[in-house]
Structures are given as structure tokens and as C-alpha cells.
mmCIF file of C-alpha atoms and ligand atoms in Angstrom:
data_model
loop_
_atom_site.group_PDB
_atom_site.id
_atom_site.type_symbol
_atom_site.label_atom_id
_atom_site.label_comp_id
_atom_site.label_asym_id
_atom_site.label_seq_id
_atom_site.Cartn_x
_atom_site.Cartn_y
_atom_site.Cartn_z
ATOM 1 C CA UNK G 1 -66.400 -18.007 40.720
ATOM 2 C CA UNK G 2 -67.321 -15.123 37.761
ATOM 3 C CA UNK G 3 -65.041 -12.760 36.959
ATOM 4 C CA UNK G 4 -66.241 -9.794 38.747
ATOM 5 C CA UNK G 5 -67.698 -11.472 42.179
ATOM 6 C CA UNK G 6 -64.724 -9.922 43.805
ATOM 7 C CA UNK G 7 -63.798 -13.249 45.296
ATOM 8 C CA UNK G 8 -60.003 -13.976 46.227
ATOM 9 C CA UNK G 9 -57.065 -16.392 46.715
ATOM 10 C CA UNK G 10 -55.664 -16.518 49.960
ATOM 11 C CA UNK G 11 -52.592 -15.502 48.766
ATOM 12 C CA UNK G 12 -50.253 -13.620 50.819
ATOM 13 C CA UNK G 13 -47.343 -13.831 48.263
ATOM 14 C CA UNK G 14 -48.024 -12.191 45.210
ATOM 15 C CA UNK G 15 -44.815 -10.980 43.496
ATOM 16 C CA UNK G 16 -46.986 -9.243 41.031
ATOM 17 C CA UNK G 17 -47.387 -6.564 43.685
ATOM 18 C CA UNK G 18 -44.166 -5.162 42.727
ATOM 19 C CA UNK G 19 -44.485 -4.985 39.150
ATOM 20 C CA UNK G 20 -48.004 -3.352 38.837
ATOM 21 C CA UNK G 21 -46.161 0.200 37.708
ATOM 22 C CA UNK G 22 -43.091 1.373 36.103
ATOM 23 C CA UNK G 23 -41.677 3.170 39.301
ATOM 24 C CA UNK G 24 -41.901 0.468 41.480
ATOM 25 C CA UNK G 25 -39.904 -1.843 38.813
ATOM 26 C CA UNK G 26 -37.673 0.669 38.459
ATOM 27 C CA UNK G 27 -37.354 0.122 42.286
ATOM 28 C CA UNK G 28 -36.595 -3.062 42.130
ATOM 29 C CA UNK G 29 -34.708 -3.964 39.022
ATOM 30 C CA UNK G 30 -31.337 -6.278 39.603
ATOM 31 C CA UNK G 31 -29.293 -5.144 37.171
ATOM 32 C CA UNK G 32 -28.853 -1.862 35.462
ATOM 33 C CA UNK G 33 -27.038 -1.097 32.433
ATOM 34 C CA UNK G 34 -24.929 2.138 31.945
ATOM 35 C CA UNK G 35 -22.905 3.261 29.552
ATOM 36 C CA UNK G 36 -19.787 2.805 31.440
ATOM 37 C CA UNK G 37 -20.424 -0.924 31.064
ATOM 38 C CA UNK G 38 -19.339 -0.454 27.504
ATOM 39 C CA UNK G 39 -16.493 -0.905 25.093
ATOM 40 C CA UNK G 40 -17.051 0.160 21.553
ATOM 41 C CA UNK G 41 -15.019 -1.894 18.915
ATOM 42 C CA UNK G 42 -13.523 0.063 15.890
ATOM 43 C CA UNK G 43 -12.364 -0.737 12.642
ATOM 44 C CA UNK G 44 -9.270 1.534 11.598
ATOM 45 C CA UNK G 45 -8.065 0.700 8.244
ATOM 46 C CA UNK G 46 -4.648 2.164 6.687
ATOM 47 C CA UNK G 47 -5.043 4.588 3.386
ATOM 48 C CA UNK G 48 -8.204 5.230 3.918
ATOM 49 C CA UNK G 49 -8.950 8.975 2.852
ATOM 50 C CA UNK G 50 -10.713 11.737 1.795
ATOM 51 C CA UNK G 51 -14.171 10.991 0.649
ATOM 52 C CA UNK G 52 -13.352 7.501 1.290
ATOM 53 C CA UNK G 53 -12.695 7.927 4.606
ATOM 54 C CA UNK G 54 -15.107 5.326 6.394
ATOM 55 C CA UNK G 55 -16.977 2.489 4.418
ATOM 56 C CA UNK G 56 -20.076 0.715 5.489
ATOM 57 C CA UNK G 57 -19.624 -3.002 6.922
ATOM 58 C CA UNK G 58 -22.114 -4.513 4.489
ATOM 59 C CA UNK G 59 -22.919 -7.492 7.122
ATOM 60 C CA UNK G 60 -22.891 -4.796 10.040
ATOM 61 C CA UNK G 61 -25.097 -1.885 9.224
ATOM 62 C CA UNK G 62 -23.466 1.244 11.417
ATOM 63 C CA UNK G 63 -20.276 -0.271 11.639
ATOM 64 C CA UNK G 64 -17.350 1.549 9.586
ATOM 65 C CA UNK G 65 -13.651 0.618 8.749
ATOM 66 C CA UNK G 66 -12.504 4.264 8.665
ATOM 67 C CA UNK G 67 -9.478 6.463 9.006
ATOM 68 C CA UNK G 68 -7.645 7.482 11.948
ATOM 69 C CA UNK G 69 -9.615 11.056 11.416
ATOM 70 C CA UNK G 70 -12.903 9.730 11.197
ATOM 71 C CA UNK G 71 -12.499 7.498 13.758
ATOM 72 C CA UNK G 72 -11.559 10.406 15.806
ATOM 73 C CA UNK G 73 -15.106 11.338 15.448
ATOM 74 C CA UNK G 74 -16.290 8.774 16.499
ATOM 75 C CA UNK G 75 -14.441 8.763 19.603
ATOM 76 C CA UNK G 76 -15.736 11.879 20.164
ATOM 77 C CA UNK G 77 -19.808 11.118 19.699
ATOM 78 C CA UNK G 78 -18.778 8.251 22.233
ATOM 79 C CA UNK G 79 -17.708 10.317 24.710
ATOM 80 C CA UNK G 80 -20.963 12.562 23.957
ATOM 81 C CA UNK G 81 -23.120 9.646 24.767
ATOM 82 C CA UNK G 82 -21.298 8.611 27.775
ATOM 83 C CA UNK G 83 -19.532 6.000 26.517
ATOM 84 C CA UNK G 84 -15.749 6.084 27.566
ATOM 85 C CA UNK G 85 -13.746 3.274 26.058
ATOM 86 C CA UNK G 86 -12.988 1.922 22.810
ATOM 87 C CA UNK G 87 -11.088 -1.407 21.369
ATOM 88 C CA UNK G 88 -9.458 -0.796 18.272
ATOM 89 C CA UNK G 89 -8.755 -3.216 15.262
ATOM 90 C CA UNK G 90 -6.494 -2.079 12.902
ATOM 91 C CA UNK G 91 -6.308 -2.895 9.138
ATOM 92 C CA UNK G 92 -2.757 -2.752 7.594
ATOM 93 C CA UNK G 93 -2.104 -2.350 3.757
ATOM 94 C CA UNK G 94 0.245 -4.718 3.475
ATOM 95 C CA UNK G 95 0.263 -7.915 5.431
ATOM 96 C CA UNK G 96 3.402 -10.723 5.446
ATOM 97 C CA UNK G 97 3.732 -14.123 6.561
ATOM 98 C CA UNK G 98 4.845 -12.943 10.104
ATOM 99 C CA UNK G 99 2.056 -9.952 10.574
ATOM 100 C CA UNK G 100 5.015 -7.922 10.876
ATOM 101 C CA UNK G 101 2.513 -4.786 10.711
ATOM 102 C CA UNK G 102 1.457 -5.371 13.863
ATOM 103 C CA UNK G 103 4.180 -4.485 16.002
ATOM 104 C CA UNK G 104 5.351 -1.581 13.476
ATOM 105 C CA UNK G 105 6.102 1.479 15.338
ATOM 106 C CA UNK G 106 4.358 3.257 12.915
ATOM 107 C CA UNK G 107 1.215 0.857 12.261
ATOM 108 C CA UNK G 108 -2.071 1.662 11.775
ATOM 109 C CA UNK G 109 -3.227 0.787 15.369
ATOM 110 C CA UNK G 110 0.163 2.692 16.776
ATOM 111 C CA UNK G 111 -1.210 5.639 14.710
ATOM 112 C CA UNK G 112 -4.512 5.503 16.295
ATOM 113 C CA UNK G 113 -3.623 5.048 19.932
ATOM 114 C CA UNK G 114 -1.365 8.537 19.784
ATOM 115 C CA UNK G 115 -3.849 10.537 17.509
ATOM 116 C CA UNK G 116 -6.495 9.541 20.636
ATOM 117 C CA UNK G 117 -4.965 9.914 23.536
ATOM 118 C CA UNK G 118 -3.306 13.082 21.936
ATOM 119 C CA UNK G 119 -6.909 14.413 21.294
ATOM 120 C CA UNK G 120 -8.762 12.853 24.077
ATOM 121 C CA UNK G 121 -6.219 11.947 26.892
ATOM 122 C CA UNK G 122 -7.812 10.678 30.353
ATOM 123 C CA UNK G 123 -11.168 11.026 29.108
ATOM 124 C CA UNK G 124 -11.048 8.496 27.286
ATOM 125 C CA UNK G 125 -9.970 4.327 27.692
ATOM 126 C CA UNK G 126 -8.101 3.103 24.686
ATOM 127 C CA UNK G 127 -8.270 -0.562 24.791
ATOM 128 C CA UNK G 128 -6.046 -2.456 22.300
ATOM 129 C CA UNK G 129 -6.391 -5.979 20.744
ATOM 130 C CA UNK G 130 -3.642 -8.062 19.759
ATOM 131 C CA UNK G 131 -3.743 -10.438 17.356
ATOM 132 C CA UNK G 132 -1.957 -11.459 14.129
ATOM 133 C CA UNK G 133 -5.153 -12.381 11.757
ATOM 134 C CA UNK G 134 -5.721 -9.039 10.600
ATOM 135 C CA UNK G 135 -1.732 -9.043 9.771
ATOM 136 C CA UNK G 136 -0.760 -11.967 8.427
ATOM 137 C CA UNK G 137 -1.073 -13.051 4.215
ATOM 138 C CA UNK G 138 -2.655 -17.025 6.028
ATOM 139 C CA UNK G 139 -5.169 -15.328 8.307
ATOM 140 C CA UNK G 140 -4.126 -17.103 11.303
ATOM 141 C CA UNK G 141 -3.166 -15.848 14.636
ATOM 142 C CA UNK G 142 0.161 -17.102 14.732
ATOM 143 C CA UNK G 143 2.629 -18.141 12.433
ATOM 144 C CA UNK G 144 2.929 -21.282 10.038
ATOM 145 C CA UNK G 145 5.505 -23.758 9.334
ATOM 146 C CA UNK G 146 4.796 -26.850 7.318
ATOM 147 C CA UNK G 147 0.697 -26.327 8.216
ATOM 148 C CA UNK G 148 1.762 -26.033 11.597
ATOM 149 C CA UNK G 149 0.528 -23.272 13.782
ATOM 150 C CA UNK G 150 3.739 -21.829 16.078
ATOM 151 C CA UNK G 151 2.452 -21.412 19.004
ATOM 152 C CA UNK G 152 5.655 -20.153 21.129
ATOM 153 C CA UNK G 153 6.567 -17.628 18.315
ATOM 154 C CA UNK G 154 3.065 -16.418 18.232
ATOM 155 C CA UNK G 155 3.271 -15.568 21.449
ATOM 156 C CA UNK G 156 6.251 -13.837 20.812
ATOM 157 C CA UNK G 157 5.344 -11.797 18.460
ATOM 158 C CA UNK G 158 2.187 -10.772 20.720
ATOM 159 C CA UNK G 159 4.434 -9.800 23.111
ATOM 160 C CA UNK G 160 6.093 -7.500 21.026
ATOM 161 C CA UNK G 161 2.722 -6.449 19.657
ATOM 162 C CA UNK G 162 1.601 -5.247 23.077
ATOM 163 C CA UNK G 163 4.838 -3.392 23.657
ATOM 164 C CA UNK G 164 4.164 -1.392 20.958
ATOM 165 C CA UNK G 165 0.498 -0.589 21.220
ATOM 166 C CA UNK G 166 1.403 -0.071 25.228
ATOM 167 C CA UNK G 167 4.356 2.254 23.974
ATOM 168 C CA UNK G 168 1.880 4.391 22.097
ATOM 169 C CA UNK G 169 -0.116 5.026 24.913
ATOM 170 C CA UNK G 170 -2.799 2.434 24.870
ATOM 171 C CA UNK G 171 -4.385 1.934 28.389
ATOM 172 C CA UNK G 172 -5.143 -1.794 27.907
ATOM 173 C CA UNK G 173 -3.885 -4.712 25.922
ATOM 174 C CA UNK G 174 -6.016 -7.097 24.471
ATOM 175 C CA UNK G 175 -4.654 -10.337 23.493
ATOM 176 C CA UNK G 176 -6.901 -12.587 21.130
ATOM 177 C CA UNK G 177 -5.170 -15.152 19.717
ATOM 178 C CA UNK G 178 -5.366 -17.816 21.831
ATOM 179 C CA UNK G 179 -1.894 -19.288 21.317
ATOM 180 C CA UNK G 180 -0.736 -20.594 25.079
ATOM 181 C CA UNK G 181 1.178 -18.249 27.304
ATOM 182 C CA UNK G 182 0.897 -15.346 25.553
ATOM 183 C CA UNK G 183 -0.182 -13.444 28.325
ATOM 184 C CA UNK G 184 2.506 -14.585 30.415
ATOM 185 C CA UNK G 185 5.007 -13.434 27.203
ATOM 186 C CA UNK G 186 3.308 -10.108 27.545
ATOM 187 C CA UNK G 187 3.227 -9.514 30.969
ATOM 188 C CA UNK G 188 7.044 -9.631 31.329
ATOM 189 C CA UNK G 189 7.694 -7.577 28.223
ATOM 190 C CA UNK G 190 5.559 -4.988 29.608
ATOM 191 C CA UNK G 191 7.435 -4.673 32.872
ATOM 192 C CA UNK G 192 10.694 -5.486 31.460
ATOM 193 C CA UNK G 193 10.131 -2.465 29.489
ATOM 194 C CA UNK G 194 8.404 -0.150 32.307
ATOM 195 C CA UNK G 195 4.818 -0.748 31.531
ATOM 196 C CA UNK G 196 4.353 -2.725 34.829
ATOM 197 C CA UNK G 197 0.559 -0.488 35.738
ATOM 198 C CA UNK G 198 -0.488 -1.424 32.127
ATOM 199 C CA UNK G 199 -3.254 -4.198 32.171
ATOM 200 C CA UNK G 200 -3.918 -6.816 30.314
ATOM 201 C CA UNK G 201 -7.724 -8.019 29.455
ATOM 202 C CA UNK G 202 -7.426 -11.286 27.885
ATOM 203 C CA UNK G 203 -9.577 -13.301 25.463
ATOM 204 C CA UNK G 204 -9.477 -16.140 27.752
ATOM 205 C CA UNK G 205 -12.389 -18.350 27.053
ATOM 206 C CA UNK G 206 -12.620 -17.191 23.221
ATOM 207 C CA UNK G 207 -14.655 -20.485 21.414
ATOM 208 C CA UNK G 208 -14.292 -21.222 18.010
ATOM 209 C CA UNK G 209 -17.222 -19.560 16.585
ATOM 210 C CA UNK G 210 -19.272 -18.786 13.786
ATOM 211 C CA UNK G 211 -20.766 -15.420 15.242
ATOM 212 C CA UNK G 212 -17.236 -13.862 13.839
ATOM 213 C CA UNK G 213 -18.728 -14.055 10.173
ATOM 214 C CA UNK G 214 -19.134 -10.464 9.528
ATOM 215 C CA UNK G 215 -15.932 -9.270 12.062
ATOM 216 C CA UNK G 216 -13.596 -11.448 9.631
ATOM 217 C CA UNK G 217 -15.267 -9.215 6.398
ATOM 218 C CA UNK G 218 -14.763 -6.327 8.296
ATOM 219 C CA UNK G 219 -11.383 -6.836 9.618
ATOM 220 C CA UNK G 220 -10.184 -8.873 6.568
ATOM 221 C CA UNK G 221 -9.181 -11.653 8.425
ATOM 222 C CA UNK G 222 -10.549 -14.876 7.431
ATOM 223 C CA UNK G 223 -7.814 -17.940 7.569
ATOM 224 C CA UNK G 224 -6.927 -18.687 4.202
ATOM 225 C CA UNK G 225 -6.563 -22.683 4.928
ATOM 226 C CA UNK G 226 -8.161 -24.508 7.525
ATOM 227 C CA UNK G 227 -10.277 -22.911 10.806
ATOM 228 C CA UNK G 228 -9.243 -22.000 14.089
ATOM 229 C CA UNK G 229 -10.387 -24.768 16.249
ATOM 230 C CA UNK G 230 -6.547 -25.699 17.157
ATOM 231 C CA UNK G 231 -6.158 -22.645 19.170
ATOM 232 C CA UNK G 232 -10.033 -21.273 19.907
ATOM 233 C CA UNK G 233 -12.302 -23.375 22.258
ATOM 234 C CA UNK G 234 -15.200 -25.991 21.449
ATOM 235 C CA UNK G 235 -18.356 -24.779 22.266
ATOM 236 C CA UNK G 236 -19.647 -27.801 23.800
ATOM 237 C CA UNK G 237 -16.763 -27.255 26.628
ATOM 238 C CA UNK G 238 -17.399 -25.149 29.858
ATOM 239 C CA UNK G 239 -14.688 -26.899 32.704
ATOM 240 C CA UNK G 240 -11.572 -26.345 30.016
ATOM 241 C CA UNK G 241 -12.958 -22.160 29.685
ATOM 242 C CA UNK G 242 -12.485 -22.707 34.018
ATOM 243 C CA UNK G 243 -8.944 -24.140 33.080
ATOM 244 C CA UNK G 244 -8.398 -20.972 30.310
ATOM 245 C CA UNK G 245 -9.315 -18.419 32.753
ATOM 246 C CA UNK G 246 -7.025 -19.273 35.790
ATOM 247 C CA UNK G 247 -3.976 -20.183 33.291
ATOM 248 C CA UNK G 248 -4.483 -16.329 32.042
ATOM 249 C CA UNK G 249 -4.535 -15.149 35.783
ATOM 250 C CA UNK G 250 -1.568 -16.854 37.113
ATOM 251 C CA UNK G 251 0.284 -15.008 33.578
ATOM 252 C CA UNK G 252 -1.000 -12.066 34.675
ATOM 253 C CA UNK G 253 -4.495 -11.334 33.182
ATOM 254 C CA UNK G 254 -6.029 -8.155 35.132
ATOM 255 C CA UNK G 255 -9.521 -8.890 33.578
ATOM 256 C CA UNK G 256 -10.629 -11.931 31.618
ATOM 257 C CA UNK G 257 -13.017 -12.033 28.970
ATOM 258 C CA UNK G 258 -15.650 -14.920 27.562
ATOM 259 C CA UNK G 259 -16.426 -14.575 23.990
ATOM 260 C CA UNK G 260 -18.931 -14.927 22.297
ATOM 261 C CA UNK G 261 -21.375 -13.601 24.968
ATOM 262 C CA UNK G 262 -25.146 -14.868 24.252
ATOM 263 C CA UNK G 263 -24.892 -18.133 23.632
ATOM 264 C CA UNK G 264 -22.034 -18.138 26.504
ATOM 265 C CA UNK G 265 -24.005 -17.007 29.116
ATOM 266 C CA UNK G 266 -23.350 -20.000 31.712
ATOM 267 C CA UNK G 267 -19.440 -19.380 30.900
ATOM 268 C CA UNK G 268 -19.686 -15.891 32.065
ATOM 269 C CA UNK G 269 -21.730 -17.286 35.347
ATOM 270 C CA UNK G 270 -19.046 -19.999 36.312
ATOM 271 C CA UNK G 271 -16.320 -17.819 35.748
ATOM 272 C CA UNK G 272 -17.969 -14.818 38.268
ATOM 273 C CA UNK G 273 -18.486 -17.244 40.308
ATOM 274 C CA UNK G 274 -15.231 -18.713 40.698
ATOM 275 C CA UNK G 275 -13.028 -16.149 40.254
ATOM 276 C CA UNK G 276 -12.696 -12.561 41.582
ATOM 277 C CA UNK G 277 -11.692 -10.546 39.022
ATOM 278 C CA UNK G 278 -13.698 -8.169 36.666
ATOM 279 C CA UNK G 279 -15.419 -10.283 33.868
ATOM 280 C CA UNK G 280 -16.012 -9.022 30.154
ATOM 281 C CA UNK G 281 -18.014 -10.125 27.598
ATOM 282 C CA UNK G 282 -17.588 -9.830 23.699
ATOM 283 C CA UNK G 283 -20.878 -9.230 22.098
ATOM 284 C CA UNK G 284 -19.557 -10.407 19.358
ATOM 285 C CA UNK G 285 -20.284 -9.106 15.387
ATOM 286 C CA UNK G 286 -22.934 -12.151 14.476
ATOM 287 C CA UNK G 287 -24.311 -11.644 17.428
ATOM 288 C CA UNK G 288 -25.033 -7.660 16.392
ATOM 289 C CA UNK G 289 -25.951 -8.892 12.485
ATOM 290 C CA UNK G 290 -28.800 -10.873 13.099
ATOM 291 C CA UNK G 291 -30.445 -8.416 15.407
ATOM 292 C CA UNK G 292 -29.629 -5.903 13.063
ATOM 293 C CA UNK G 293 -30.933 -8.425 10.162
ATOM 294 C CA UNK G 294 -34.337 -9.320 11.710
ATOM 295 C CA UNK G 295 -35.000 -5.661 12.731
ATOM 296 C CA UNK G 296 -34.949 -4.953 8.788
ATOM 297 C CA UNK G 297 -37.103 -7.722 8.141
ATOM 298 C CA UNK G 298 -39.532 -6.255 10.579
ATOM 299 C CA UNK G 299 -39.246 -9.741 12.519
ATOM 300 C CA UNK G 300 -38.162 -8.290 15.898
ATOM 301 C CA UNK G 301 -38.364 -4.927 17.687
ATOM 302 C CA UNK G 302 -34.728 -3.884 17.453
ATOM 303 C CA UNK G 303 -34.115 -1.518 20.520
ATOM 304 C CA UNK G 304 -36.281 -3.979 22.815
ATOM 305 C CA UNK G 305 -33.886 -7.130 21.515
ATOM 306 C CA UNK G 306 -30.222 -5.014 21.774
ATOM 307 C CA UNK G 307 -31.294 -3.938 25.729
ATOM 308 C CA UNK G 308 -32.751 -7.407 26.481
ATOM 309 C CA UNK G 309 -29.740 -8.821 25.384
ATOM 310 C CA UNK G 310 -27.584 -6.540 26.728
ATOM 311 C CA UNK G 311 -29.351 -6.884 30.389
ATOM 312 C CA UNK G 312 -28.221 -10.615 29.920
ATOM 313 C CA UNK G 313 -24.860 -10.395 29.332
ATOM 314 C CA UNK G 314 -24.809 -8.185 32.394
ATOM 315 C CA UNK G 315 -26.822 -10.090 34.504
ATOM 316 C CA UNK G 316 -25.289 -13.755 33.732
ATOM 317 C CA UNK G 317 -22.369 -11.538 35.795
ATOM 318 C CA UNK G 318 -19.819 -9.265 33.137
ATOM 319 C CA UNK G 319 -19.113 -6.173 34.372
ATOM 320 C CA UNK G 320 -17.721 -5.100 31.183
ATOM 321 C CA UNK G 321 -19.390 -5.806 27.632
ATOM 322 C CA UNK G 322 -17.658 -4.994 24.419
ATOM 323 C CA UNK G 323 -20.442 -4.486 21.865
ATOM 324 C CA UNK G 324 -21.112 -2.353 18.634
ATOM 325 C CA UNK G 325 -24.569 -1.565 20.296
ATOM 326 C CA UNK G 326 -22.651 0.610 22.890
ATOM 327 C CA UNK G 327 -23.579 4.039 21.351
ATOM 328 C CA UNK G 328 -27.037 2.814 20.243
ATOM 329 C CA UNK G 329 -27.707 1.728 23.613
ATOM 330 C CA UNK G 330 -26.246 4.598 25.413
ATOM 331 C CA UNK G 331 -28.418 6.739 23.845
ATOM 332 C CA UNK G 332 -31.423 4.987 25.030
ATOM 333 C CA UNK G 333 -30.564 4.725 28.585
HETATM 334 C C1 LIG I 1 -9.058 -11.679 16.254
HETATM 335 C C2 LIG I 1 -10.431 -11.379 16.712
HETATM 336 C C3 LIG I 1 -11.655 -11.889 16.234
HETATM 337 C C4 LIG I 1 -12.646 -11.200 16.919
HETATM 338 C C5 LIG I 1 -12.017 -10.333 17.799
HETATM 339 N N1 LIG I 1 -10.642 -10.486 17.672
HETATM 340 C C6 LIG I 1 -11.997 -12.826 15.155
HETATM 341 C C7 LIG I 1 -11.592 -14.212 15.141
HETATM 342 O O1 LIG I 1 -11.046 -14.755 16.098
HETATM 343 O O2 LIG I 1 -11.794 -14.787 14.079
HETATM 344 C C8 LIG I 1 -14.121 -11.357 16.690
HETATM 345 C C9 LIG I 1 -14.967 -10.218 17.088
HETATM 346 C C10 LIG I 1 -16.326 -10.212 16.512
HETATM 347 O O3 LIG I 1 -16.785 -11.162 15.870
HETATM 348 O O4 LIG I 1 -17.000 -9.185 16.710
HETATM 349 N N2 LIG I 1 -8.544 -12.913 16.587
#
């Protein structure tokens, strides 16, 4: 047979048919991406002012630790591009053995939740995390007796943290940390204190993971002794994120999240598929580094990579994907 003697394959299937032009893949394409998928994460760090109001992540090109103002700003080219819900991170100036910044009334992440819902309301979805690393002089999420990570008074003092974020008007709590029953702890200090329609998104399969390099620069938060493979999962495990997820839903978890998300992927499956309750995904900060690293190198096509991998995360079945991409992406789509 040449090339051009017009002979065929009997073929009736040929699932080429429906790729041969942009339209018709349009057409069919599984999975679409919008920018209501995303959550944008945000670094908001205490003192910050003036001409120093927002400072490059050096490991995370485009990502800022910035003041309540200028994250204001922020908020608002979100909402510009579509994108209608941010997670904040707060950076306190002083931190104690107990994080005791966290749950201050008038803490930096307090601060931030009224100064955006007071400027942008409904319109926008103020998600908050909890978690004590950011807080604390150790680093860890909970606190520490003798070495000892305290895992009932961690979640304690989550619970408290999540009162007060919920008290300033944040529309979601976040909890982190990993310590056990902390969403339980939070759920019934919510509704013991009237926040009963508040939900909580939990971290629930969060692994121990080296993609958080460049979020513990940012947020300041790298344990000063030892790691967090105590409290965070081991990657090789996917049954015991199963066992995470429904522990976190009979404490109350409205959505549950699996974090990291690429290399994660079959979590996020098994978890859609056994449970029915809105997934999220954390595209975590490594995870937006080395894209961001290879693009400058010229190794990779940057856009094509962040959508690709954003399609994934989508497609392996999270309905929700927290990612610093989310403006970058939104503006392509
Ligand atoms: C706090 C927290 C971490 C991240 C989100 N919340 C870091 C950690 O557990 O060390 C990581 C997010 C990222 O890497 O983008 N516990």
C-alpha cells in the first residue's frame, strides 16, 4: 500500500473522527475548568506597610505576603477575573509557645476577614485556614510538652481558632493541622456559639510532604525540631486517607480536601468515589514552584503545563481546587 493509493482500513471506529477540529473537541471535552472551581491562597502578614506593603515569595514568583490593604486588591482583581473565593494565611508578629495569635480577636487573619467582607460582602467567599504553625515559636501544629505533640489541646485551641475567624465573618473554616478530632472540637464550638450554617472544609487526607517547601518560607512556618510525619499522612498510604476522610465526616466536615493534589490524584478518585460530598484539592506551593521554575528555564511551556494540570486535578474528580494559578488561569479561560 503507498501513501497516496487512497486505500483504507475497514475501520468503522475511528475516535479520531471527533478530534479532527477544535469545535468538535470543544464538543466533546469531559471536563471543563472555570474559574469558580478556584480558591486563591493569600499570604497576609502583620506590620506590613507603606512601600513595604507586599514582598515577593522568592520560591513563588507572583505570590506576595502583603498587608490587609494590598491584599484587598487583590481580592478585588480576583473578583475581576471571575474568581470568587480566597483562603487566607495569616502571619503574626509575634508568635508564643501556644500560637496564642491565632485565636486573637484582633489577629492578623481576624483583621482580614472583616476588612473583606466589609469591602466585598456576598461577592466574595472568604475561606479560612486554621492551623497553629504559622503561630507558634516550635513550628508545629499543636502544642509541645516534653517533645510531645498535644494532640487534644491542639484541637482545642483550633476550636477556638475557628470561633474566632467564624466570629469575624469568615464563610468557611479550614482546619489543617491534622491533630485527631479537631473537626469534631470545632463543629460543636461553632454551634455552641451560633455558627451552626458555618462549614467546615477539612484537610482530611493532608500527607506529609515535601511540595510545602516554599509555603513554609512564605508563611514562616517551618518546625523548628523534628517533621510532621506524627500528625500528616505517609504518602505510600491510600486506605488510611479512606479512614481520614469518613472520621472528618462523621465530626462534621461539609467538604473534605486531599492535599497535595498531583501526585495524589488516585486519593482524590477513591475518595469521589466513595463518598458524596464535594471534594477539594490543594495544589499545593511546590507543586506551583517547579512549574513556575522550569517555565524560566525555558524547559516547559508554562500556560500549557498550569491548565494540563489543572484539568487533572479536576478530572481525577475535585470539584474545588485551591491553587495560586487561580488568577493566571482564570484569565486564560
Ligand atoms: C499549615 C499548612 C501548610 C500548607 C497549608 N496549610 C503547610 C504545612 O503543613 O507544612 C501547605 C500549603 C502549600 O504548600 O501550598 N499546616
Amino acid at each position: 500500500m503507498s501513501i497516496n493509493d487512497g486505500s483504507q482500513l475497514d475501520l468503522i471506529q475511528r475516535p479520531r473522527r471527533l478530534r479532527m477540529n477544535p469545535l468538535l473537541r470543544a464538543m466533546v471535552e469531559e471536563t471543563r475548568l472555570s474559574p469558580k472551581d478556584f480558591v486563591y491562597p493569600m499570604f497576609i502578614e502583620e506590620g506590613r506597610k507603606g512601600r513595604r506593603d507586599r514582598q515577593e515569595v522568592p520560591s513563588m514568583p507572583g505570590v506576595f505576603r502583603q498587608s490587609i490593604e494590598a491584599g484587598l486588591k487583590e481580592m478585588e482583581e480576583c473578583l475581576k477575573l471571575g474568581v470568587r473565593s480566597v483562603i487566607l494565611f495569616g502571619i503574626p508578629e509575634h508568635k508564643d509557645a501556644l500560637g496564642s495569635e491565632a485565636h486573637a480577636e484582633k489577629g492578623i487573619v481576624q483583621q482580614a476577614v472583616r476588612a473583606a467582607k466589609k469591602a466585598f460582602g456576598a461577592d466574595l467567599l472568604v475561606v479560612t485556614d486554621v492551623c497553629l504553625c504559622e503561630y507558634t515559636d516550635h513550628g508545629h501544629c499543636a502544642p509541645i510538652r516534653d517533645g510531645e505533640i498535644l494532640n487534644d489541646a491542639g484541637a482545642a485551641i483550633h476550636a477556638k481558632t475557628a470561633l474566632s475567624h467564624a466570629r469575624a465573618g469568615a464563610d468557611i473554616v479550614a482546619p489543617s493541622d491534622m491533630m485527631d478530632g479537631r473537626v469534631g472540637a470545632i463543629r460543636e464550638a461553632l454551634d455552641d456559639a451560633g455558627f451552626a450554617n458555618t462549614p467546615i472544609m477539612a484537610y482530611s487526607a493532608k500527607y506529609a510532604s515535601g511540595f510545602y517547601g516554599p509555603f513554609r518560607e512564605a508563611a514562616d512556618s517551618t518546625p523548628q525540631f523534628g517533621d510532621r510525619r506524627s500528625y500528616q499522612m505517609d504518602p505510600a498510604n491510600s486506605d488510611e486517607a479512606l479512614r481520614e476522610v469518613q472520621l472528618d465526616l462523621e465530626e462534621g466536615a461539609d467538604i473534605v480536601m486531599v492535599k497535595p493534589a498531583l501526585p495524589y490524584l488516585d486519593i482524590i478518585r477513591r475518595v469521589r468515589e466513595t463518598f458524596a460530598v464535594p471534594v477539594a484539592a490543594y495544589n499545593v506551593s511546590g507543586e506551583y514552584s517547579v512549574v513556575k521554575a522550569a517555565a524560566r528555564m525555558g524547559w516547559i511551556d508554562h500556560d500549557r503545563v498550569m491548565m494540563e494540570s489543572l484539568t487533572g486535578i479536576k478530572r481525577a474528580g475535585a470539584s474545588i481546587i485551591l491553587t495560586y494559578f487561580a488568577k493566571e488561569a482564570a484569565r486564560l479561560l
